mmCIF file of C-alpha atoms in Angstrom:
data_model
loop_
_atom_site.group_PDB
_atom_site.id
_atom_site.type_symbol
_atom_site.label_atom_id
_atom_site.label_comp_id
_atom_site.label_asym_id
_atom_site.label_seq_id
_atom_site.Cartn_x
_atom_site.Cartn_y
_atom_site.Cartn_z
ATOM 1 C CA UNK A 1 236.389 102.505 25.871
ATOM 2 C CA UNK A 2 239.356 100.456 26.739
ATOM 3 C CA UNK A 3 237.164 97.346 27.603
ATOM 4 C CA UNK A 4 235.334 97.927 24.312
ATOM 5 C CA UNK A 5 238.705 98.012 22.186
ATOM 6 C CA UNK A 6 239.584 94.736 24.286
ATOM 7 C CA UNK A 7 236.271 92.545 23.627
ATOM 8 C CA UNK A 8 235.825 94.134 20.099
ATOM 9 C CA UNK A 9 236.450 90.562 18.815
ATOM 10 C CA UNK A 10 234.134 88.762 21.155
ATOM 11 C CA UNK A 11 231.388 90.903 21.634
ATOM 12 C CA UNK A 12 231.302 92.580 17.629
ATOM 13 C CA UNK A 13 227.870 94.084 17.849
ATOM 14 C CA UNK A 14 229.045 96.308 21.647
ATOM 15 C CA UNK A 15 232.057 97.513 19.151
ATOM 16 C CA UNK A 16 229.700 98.117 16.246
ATOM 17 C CA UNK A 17 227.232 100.404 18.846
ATOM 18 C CA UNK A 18 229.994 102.117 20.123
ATOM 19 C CA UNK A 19 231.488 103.073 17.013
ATOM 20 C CA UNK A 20 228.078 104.419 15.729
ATOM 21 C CA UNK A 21 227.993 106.456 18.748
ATOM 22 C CA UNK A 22 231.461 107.797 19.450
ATOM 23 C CA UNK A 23 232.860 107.631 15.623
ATOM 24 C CA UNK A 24 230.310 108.328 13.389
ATOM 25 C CA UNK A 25 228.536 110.792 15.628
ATOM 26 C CA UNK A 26 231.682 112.759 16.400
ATOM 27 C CA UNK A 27 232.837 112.708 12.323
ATOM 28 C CA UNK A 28 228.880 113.809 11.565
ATOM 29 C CA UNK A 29 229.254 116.366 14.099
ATOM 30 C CA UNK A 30 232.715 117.835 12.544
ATOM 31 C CA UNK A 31 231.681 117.481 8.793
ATOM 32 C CA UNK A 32 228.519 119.812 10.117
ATOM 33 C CA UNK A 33 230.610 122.155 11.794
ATOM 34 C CA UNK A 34 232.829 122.432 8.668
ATOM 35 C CA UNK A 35 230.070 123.127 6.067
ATOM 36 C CA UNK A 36 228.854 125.884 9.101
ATOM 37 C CA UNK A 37 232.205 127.692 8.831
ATOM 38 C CA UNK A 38 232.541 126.730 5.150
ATOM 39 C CA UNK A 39 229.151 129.015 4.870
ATOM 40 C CA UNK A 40 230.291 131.248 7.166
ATOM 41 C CA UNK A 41 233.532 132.078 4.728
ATOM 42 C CA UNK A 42 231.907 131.216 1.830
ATOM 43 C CA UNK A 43 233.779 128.786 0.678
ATOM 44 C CA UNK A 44 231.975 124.890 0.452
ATOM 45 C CA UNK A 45 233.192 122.411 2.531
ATOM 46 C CA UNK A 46 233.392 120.201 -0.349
ATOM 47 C CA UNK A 47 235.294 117.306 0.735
ATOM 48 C CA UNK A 48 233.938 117.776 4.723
ATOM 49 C CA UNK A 49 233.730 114.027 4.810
ATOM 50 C CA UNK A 50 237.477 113.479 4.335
ATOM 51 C CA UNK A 51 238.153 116.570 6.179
ATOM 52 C CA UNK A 52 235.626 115.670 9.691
ATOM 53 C CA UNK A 53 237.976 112.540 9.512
ATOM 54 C CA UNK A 54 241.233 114.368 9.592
ATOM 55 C CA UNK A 55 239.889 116.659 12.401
ATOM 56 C CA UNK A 56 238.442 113.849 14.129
ATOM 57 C CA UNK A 57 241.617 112.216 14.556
ATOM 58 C CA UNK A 58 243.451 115.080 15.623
ATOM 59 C CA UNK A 59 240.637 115.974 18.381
ATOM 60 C CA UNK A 60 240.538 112.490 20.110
ATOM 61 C CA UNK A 61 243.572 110.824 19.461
ATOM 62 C CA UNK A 62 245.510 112.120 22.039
ATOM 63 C CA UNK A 63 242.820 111.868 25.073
ATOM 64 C CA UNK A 64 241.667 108.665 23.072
ATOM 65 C CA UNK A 65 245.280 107.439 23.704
ATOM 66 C CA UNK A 66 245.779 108.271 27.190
ATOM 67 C CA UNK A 67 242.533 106.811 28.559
ATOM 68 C CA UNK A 68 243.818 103.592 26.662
ATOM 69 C CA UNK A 69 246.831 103.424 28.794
ATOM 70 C CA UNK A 70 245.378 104.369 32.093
ATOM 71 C CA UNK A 71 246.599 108.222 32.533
ATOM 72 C CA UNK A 72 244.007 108.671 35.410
ATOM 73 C CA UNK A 73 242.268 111.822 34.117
ATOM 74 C CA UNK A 74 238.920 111.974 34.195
ATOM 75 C CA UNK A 75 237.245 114.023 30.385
ATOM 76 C CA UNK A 76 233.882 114.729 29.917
ATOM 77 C CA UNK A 77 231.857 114.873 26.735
ATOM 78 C CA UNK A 78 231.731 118.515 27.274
ATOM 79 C CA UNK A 79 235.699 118.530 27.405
ATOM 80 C CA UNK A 80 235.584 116.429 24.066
ATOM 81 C CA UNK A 81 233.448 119.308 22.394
ATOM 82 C CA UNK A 82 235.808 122.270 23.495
ATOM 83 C CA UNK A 83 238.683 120.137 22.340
ATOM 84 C CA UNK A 84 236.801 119.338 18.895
ATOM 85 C CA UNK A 85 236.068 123.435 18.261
ATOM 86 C CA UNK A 86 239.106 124.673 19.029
ATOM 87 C CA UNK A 87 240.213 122.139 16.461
ATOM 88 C CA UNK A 88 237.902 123.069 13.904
ATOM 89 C CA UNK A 89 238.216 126.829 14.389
ATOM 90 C CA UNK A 90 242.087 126.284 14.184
ATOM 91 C CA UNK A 91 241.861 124.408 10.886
ATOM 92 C CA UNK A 92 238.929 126.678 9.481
ATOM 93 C CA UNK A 93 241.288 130.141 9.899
ATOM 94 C CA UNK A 94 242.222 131.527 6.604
ATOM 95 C CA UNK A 95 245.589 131.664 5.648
ATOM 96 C CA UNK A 96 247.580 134.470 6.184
ATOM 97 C CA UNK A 97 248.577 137.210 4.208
#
């Protein structure tokens, strides 16, 4: 990913595939999982969209961050799922009381 974000500028259509497949796929896969639990609590996900992009953020920026800077650790997609559910089920709770 880092060498992606690097050449972004030189090599645009690389950037554009890997966006499609990282980004888009992983906001597609939250705004599903949000009209699932939506369903599941009856409420509608109305604005999943704006929501799976909220959520995505907060389930890869930090590992997206420290494989920018070299931490070392080695993630797998699987790891990126588990993160991404436990961020969605976290969100999806309703409020207390």
């Amino acid at each position: 990913m880092r060498l992606v974000i690097a050449e972004a500028r030189l090599v645009p259509e690389l950037a554009a595939v890997c966006y499609r497949s990282t980004v888009k796929r992983g906001r597609r896969f939250l705004a599903a999982e949000l009209n699932r639990l939506g369903a599941a609590f009856g409420r509608p996900a109305d604005d999943a969209g704006q929501l799976a992009d909220i959520l995505f953020g907060a389930a890869v920026a930090g590992p997206l961050i420290r494989a920018l800077v070299g931490d070392g650790a080695t993630r797998t997609p699987e790891d990126t799922v588990r993160r991404t559910r436990r961020v969605v089920a976290a969100l999806a709770r309703p409020p207390p009381g």
